[in-house]
PDB file of N, CA and C in Angstrom:
ATOM      1  N   UNK S   1      -4.902 -19.654  -0.947  1.00  0.00           N
ATOM      2  CA  UNK S   1      -5.775 -18.308  -0.587  1.00  0.00           C
ATOM      3  C   UNK S   1      -4.985 -17.158  -1.220  1.00  0.00           C
ATOM      4  N   UNK S   2      -6.226 -15.811  -1.336  1.00  0.00           N
ATOM      5  CA  UNK S   2      -5.552 -14.763  -1.584  1.00  0.00           C
ATOM      6  C   UNK S   2      -5.570 -13.521  -0.941  1.00  0.00           C
ATOM      7  N   UNK S   3      -4.614 -12.146  -0.769  1.00  0.00           N
ATOM      8  CA  UNK S   3      -4.021 -11.635  -0.312  1.00  0.00           C
ATOM      9  C   UNK S   3      -4.636 -10.546  -1.831  1.00  0.00           C
ATOM     10  N   UNK S   4      -4.764  -9.088  -0.149  1.00  0.00           N
ATOM     11  CA  UNK S   4      -4.798  -8.124  -0.778  1.00  0.00           C
ATOM     12  C   UNK S   4      -4.358  -7.068  -0.366  1.00  0.00           C
ATOM     13  N   UNK S   5      -3.683  -6.159  -1.027  1.00  0.00           N
ATOM     14  CA  UNK S   5      -2.901  -5.253  -0.739  1.00  0.00           C
ATOM     15  C   UNK S   5      -3.728  -3.748  -1.250  1.00  0.00           C
ATOM     16  N   UNK S   6      -3.983  -3.144   0.125  1.00  0.00           N
ATOM     17  CA  UNK S   6      -4.948  -1.651  -0.202  1.00  0.00           C
ATOM     18  C   UNK S   6      -3.918  -1.051   0.055  1.00  0.00           C
ATOM     19  N   UNK S   7      -3.757   0.057  -0.462  1.00  0.00           N
ATOM     20  CA  UNK S   7      -3.417   1.696  -0.239  1.00  0.00           C
ATOM     21  C   UNK S   7      -3.800   2.452  -0.283  1.00  0.00           C
ATOM     22  N   UNK S   8      -3.869   3.371   0.914  1.00  0.00           N
ATOM     23  CA  UNK S   8      -4.302   4.232   1.041  1.00  0.00           C
ATOM     24  C   UNK S   8      -3.355   5.373   0.702  1.00  0.00           C
ATOM     25  N   UNK S   9      -3.615   6.501   0.521  1.00  0.00           N
ATOM     26  CA  UNK S   9      -3.002   8.164   0.057  1.00  0.00           C
ATOM     27  C   UNK S   9      -4.391   9.045   0.096  1.00  0.00           C
ATOM     28  N   UNK S  10      -3.067   9.929   0.235  1.00  0.00           N
ATOM     29  CA  UNK S  10      -3.838  11.476   0.928  1.00  0.00           C
ATOM     30  C   UNK S  10      -3.317  12.170  -0.292  1.00  0.00           C
ATOM     31  N   UNK S  11      -3.678  12.578  -0.878  1.00  0.00           N
ATOM     32  CA  UNK S  11      -3.131  13.370  -1.978  1.00  0.00           C
ATOM     33  C   UNK S  11      -3.765  15.257  -1.338  1.00  0.00           C
ATOM     34  N   UNK S  12      -3.001  16.185  -2.159  1.00  0.00           N
ATOM     35  CA  UNK S  12      -2.838  17.516  -2.549  1.00  0.00           C
ATOM     36  C   UNK S  12      -3.360  18.183  -3.324  1.00  0.00           C
ATOM     37  N   UNK S  13      -3.809  19.699  -3.486  1.00  0.00           N
ATOM     38  CA  UNK S  13      -3.734  20.216  -4.503  1.00  0.00           C
ATOM     39  C   UNK S  13      -5.627  19.447  -5.288  1.00  0.00           C
ATOM     40  N   UNK S  14      -5.714  19.144  -6.304  1.00  0.00           N
ATOM     41  CA  UNK S  14      -7.319  19.288  -7.253  1.00  0.00           C
ATOM     42  C   UNK S  14      -7.372  17.915  -5.620  1.00  0.00           C
ATOM     43  N   UNK S  15      -6.809  17.000  -6.238  1.00  0.00           N
ATOM     44  CA  UNK S  15      -7.472  15.562  -5.324  1.00  0.00           C
ATOM     45  C   UNK S  15      -8.030  15.797  -3.882  1.00  0.00           C
ATOM     46  N   UNK S  16      -9.456  16.227  -3.177  1.00  0.00           N
ATOM     47  CA  UNK S  16      -9.023  16.392  -1.621  1.00  0.00           C
ATOM     48  C   UNK S  16      -9.274  15.162  -1.052  1.00  0.00           C
ATOM     49  N   UNK S  17      -9.051  14.666  -0.024  1.00  0.00           N
ATOM     50  CA  UNK S  17      -9.853  13.473   0.200  1.00  0.00           C
ATOM     51  C   UNK S  17      -8.683  12.130  -0.336  1.00  0.00           C
ATOM     52  N   UNK S  18      -8.972  10.464   0.578  1.00  0.00           N
ATOM     53  CA  UNK S  18      -7.996   9.632  -0.023  1.00  0.00           C
ATOM     54  C   UNK S  18      -7.984   9.498  -1.071  1.00  0.00           C
ATOM     55  N   UNK S  19      -6.699   8.583  -1.795  1.00  0.00           N
ATOM     56  CA  UNK S  19      -7.368   7.413  -3.100  1.00  0.00           C
ATOM     57  C   UNK S  19      -6.674   6.349  -2.610  1.00  0.00           C
ATOM     58  N   UNK S  20      -7.558   5.770  -2.758  1.00  0.00           N
ATOM     59  CA  UNK S  20      -7.863   3.397  -2.790  1.00  0.00           C
ATOM     60  C   UNK S  20      -7.173   3.138  -3.627  1.00  0.00           C
ATOM     61  N   UNK S  21      -6.025   2.175  -3.757  1.00  0.00           N
ATOM     62  CA  UNK S  21      -5.947   1.246  -4.778  1.00  0.00           C
ATOM     63  C   UNK S  21      -6.097   0.109  -4.424  1.00  0.00           C
ATOM     64  N   UNK S  22      -6.351  -0.685  -4.646  1.00  0.00           N
ATOM     65  CA  UNK S  22      -6.126  -2.339  -4.064  1.00  0.00           C
ATOM     66  C   UNK S  22      -5.514  -2.931  -5.626  1.00  0.00           C
ATOM     67  N   UNK S  23      -4.572  -4.339  -4.824  1.00  0.00           N
ATOM     68  CA  UNK S  23      -4.017  -5.263  -6.072  1.00  0.00           C
ATOM     69  C   UNK S  23      -4.030  -7.054  -4.978  1.00  0.00           C
ATOM     70  N   UNK S  24      -4.286  -7.668  -5.810  1.00  0.00           N
ATOM     71  CA  UNK S  24      -4.581  -8.561  -4.813  1.00  0.00           C
ATOM     72  C   UNK S  24      -3.025 -10.035  -5.447  1.00  0.00           C
ATOM     73  N   UNK S  25      -2.746 -10.903  -4.086  1.00  0.00           N
ATOM     74  CA  UNK S  25      -1.288 -11.525  -4.838  1.00  0.00           C
ATOM     75  C   UNK S  25      -1.860 -12.961  -4.185  1.00  0.00           C
ATOM     76  N   UNK S  26      -1.284 -14.073  -4.403  1.00  0.00           N
ATOM     77  CA  UNK S  26      -1.799 -15.180  -3.958  1.00  0.00           C
ATOM     78  C   UNK S  26      -0.695 -15.980  -2.884  1.00  0.00           C
ATOM     79  N   UNK S  27       0.146 -15.084  -2.531  1.00  0.00           N
ATOM     80  CA  UNK S  27       0.497 -15.610  -1.039  1.00  0.00           C
ATOM     81  C   UNK S  27       0.595 -14.517   0.077  1.00  0.00           C
ATOM     82  N   UNK S  28       0.651 -14.252   1.592  1.00  0.00           N
ATOM     83  CA  UNK S  28       1.052 -13.441   1.993  1.00  0.00           C
ATOM     84  C   UNK S  28       2.646 -13.209   1.997  1.00  0.00           C
ATOM     85  N   UNK S  29       3.476 -13.611   1.395  1.00  0.00           N
ATOM     86  CA  UNK S  29       4.647 -13.286   1.456  1.00  0.00           C
ATOM     87  C   UNK S  29       4.435 -12.437   0.544  1.00  0.00           C
ATOM     88  N   UNK S  30       3.978 -12.105  -0.804  1.00  0.00           N
ATOM     89  CA  UNK S  30       4.427 -11.634  -1.742  1.00  0.00           C
ATOM     90  C   UNK S  30       3.612 -10.037  -1.544  1.00  0.00           C
ATOM     91  N   UNK S  31       2.167 -10.193  -0.812  1.00  0.00           N
ATOM     92  CA  UNK S  31       1.802  -8.859  -0.725  1.00  0.00           C
ATOM     93  C   UNK S  31       2.741  -8.174   0.064  1.00  0.00           C
ATOM     94  N   UNK S  32       3.250  -8.669   1.420  1.00  0.00           N
ATOM     95  CA  UNK S  32       4.361  -8.254   2.461  1.00  0.00           C
ATOM     96  C   UNK S  32       5.190  -7.080   1.505  1.00  0.00           C
ATOM     97  N   UNK S  33       5.997  -8.486   0.557  1.00  0.00           N
ATOM     98  CA  UNK S  33       6.941  -7.699  -0.132  1.00  0.00           C
ATOM     99  C   UNK S  33       6.723  -6.617  -1.204  1.00  0.00           C
ATOM    100  N   UNK S  34       5.535  -6.372  -1.245  1.00  0.00           N
ATOM    101  CA  UNK S  34       5.451  -4.946  -2.131  1.00  0.00           C
ATOM    102  C   UNK S  34       4.885  -4.435  -0.860  1.00  0.00           C
ATOM    103  N   UNK S  35       4.430  -4.274  -0.053  1.00  0.00           N
ATOM    104  CA  UNK S  35       3.500  -3.931   1.236  1.00  0.00           C
ATOM    105  C   UNK S  35       4.881  -2.710   1.613  1.00  0.00           C
ATOM    106  N   UNK S  36       5.963  -3.850   1.868  1.00  0.00           N
ATOM    107  CA  UNK S  36       6.997  -2.763   1.721  1.00  0.00           C
ATOM    108  C   UNK S  36       8.167  -2.105   0.983  1.00  0.00           C
ATOM    109  N   UNK S  37       7.796  -2.675  -0.188  1.00  0.00           N
ATOM    110  CA  UNK S  37       8.658  -2.089  -1.212  1.00  0.00           C
ATOM    111  C   UNK S  37       7.609  -0.430  -1.240  1.00  0.00           C
ATOM    112  N   UNK S  38       6.470  -0.773  -1.378  1.00  0.00           N
ATOM    113  CA  UNK S  38       6.074   0.847  -1.426  1.00  0.00           C
ATOM    114  C   UNK S  38       6.278   1.779  -0.290  1.00  0.00           C
ATOM    115  N   UNK S  39       6.230   1.090   1.202  1.00  0.00           N
ATOM    116  CA  UNK S  39       6.658   1.699   2.100  1.00  0.00           C
ATOM    117  C   UNK S  39       8.097   2.359   1.489  1.00  0.00           C
ATOM    118  N   UNK S  40       9.134   1.855   1.397  1.00  0.00           N
ATOM    119  CA  UNK S  40      10.618   1.966   0.962  1.00  0.00           C
ATOM    120  C   UNK S  40      10.092   3.144   0.499  1.00  0.00           C
ATOM    121  N   UNK S  41      10.289   3.322  -0.803  1.00  0.00           N
ATOM    122  CA  UNK S  41       9.706   3.720  -2.069  1.00  0.00           C
ATOM    123  C   UNK S  41       9.186   5.848  -1.950  1.00  0.00           C
ATOM    124  N   UNK S  42       8.625   5.320  -0.559  1.00  0.00           N
ATOM    125  CA  UNK S  42       7.537   6.334  -0.463  1.00  0.00           C
ATOM    126  C   UNK S  42       8.877   7.493   0.808  1.00  0.00           C
ATOM    127  N   UNK S  43       9.388   6.323   1.349  1.00  0.00           N
ATOM    128  CA  UNK S  43      10.532   7.460   2.301  1.00  0.00           C
ATOM    129  C   UNK S  43      11.137   8.181   1.244  1.00  0.00           C
ATOM    130  N   UNK S  44      11.789   7.288   0.400  1.00  0.00           N
ATOM    131  CA  UNK S  44      12.937   7.882  -0.026  1.00  0.00           C
ATOM    132  C   UNK S  44      12.382   9.133  -0.792  1.00  0.00           C
ATOM    133  N   UNK S  45      11.313   9.542  -1.723  1.00  0.00           N
ATOM    134  CA  UNK S  45      10.256  10.706  -1.930  1.00  0.00           C
ATOM    135  C   UNK S  45       9.743  11.111  -0.861  1.00  0.00           C
ATOM    136  N   UNK S  46       9.761  11.400   0.555  1.00  0.00           N
ATOM    137  CA  UNK S  46       9.465  12.057   1.520  1.00  0.00           C
ATOM    138  C   UNK S  46       8.142  12.064   1.873  1.00  0.00           C
ATOM    139  N   UNK S  47       6.869  10.755   1.287  1.00  0.00           N
ATOM    140  CA  UNK S  47       5.546  10.475   0.946  1.00  0.00           C
ATOM    141  C   UNK S  47       5.184   9.269   1.973  1.00  0.00           C
ATOM    142  N   UNK S  48       6.238   9.638   2.899  1.00  0.00           N
ATOM    143  CA  UNK S  48       5.866   8.319   3.654  1.00  0.00           C
ATOM    144  C   UNK S  48       4.424   8.460   4.435  1.00  0.00           C
ATOM    145  N   UNK S  49       4.205   9.740   5.170  1.00  0.00           N
ATOM    146  CA  UNK S  49       3.381  10.142   6.306  1.00  0.00           C
ATOM    147  C   UNK S  49       2.158  10.256   5.239  1.00  0.00           C
ATOM    148  N   UNK S  50       2.503  10.367   4.127  1.00  0.00           N
ATOM    149  CA  UNK S  50       0.948  10.796   3.513  1.00  0.00           C
ATOM    150  C   UNK S  50       0.519   8.695   2.721  1.00  0.00           C
ATOM    151  N   UNK S  51       0.533   7.841   2.915  1.00  0.00           N
ATOM    152  CA  UNK S  51       0.765   7.067   2.694  1.00  0.00           C
ATOM    153  C   UNK S  51       0.307   5.415   3.897  1.00  0.00           C
ATOM    154  N   UNK S  52      -0.608   4.729   3.829  1.00  0.00           N
ATOM    155  CA  UNK S  52      -1.112   3.684   4.665  1.00  0.00           C
ATOM    156  C   UNK S  52      -1.039   2.280   3.956  1.00  0.00           C
ATOM    157  N   UNK S  53      -0.450   0.909   4.155  1.00  0.00           N
ATOM    158  CA  UNK S  53      -0.955  -0.041   3.519  1.00  0.00           C
ATOM    159  C   UNK S  53      -1.414  -1.167   4.061  1.00  0.00           C
ATOM    160  N   UNK S  54      -1.791  -1.728   3.760  1.00  0.00           N
ATOM    161  CA  UNK S  54      -2.072  -3.061   4.553  1.00  0.00           C
ATOM    162  C   UNK S  54      -2.463  -3.950   3.576  1.00  0.00           C
ATOM    163  N   UNK S  55      -1.703  -6.133   4.303  1.00  0.00           N
ATOM    164  CA  UNK S  55      -2.193  -6.771   3.448  1.00  0.00           C
ATOM    165  C   UNK S  55      -3.361  -7.392   4.335  1.00  0.00           C
ATOM    166  N   UNK S  56      -4.590  -8.046   3.734  1.00  0.00           N
ATOM    167  CA  UNK S  56      -5.224  -8.891   4.234  1.00  0.00           C
ATOM    168  C   UNK S  56      -6.001  -9.963   3.475  1.00  0.00           C
ATOM    169  N   UNK S  57      -5.826 -10.702   4.255  1.00  0.00           N
ATOM    170  CA  UNK S  57      -6.628 -12.116   3.493  1.00  0.00           C
ATOM    171  C   UNK S  57      -7.999 -12.300   3.539  1.00  0.00           C
ATOM    172  N   UNK S  58      -8.263 -11.927   2.033  1.00  0.00           N
ATOM    173  CA  UNK S  58      -9.582 -11.880   1.053  1.00  0.00           C
ATOM    174  C   UNK S  58     -10.078 -13.114   1.646  1.00  0.00           C
TER     175      UNK S  58
END
């Protein structure tokens, strides 16, 4: 079963609106691990309020 990580970020400046990216994983555990790593990185950079992440079964 495949899982898709969807990342929605709101950017300022030149880009107005949301930027959406996706990445596919072969397991829910791997998708969740990457999702949590992205959140931790965003928190470290004080961007956690501009980032939403979701792991969904494909």
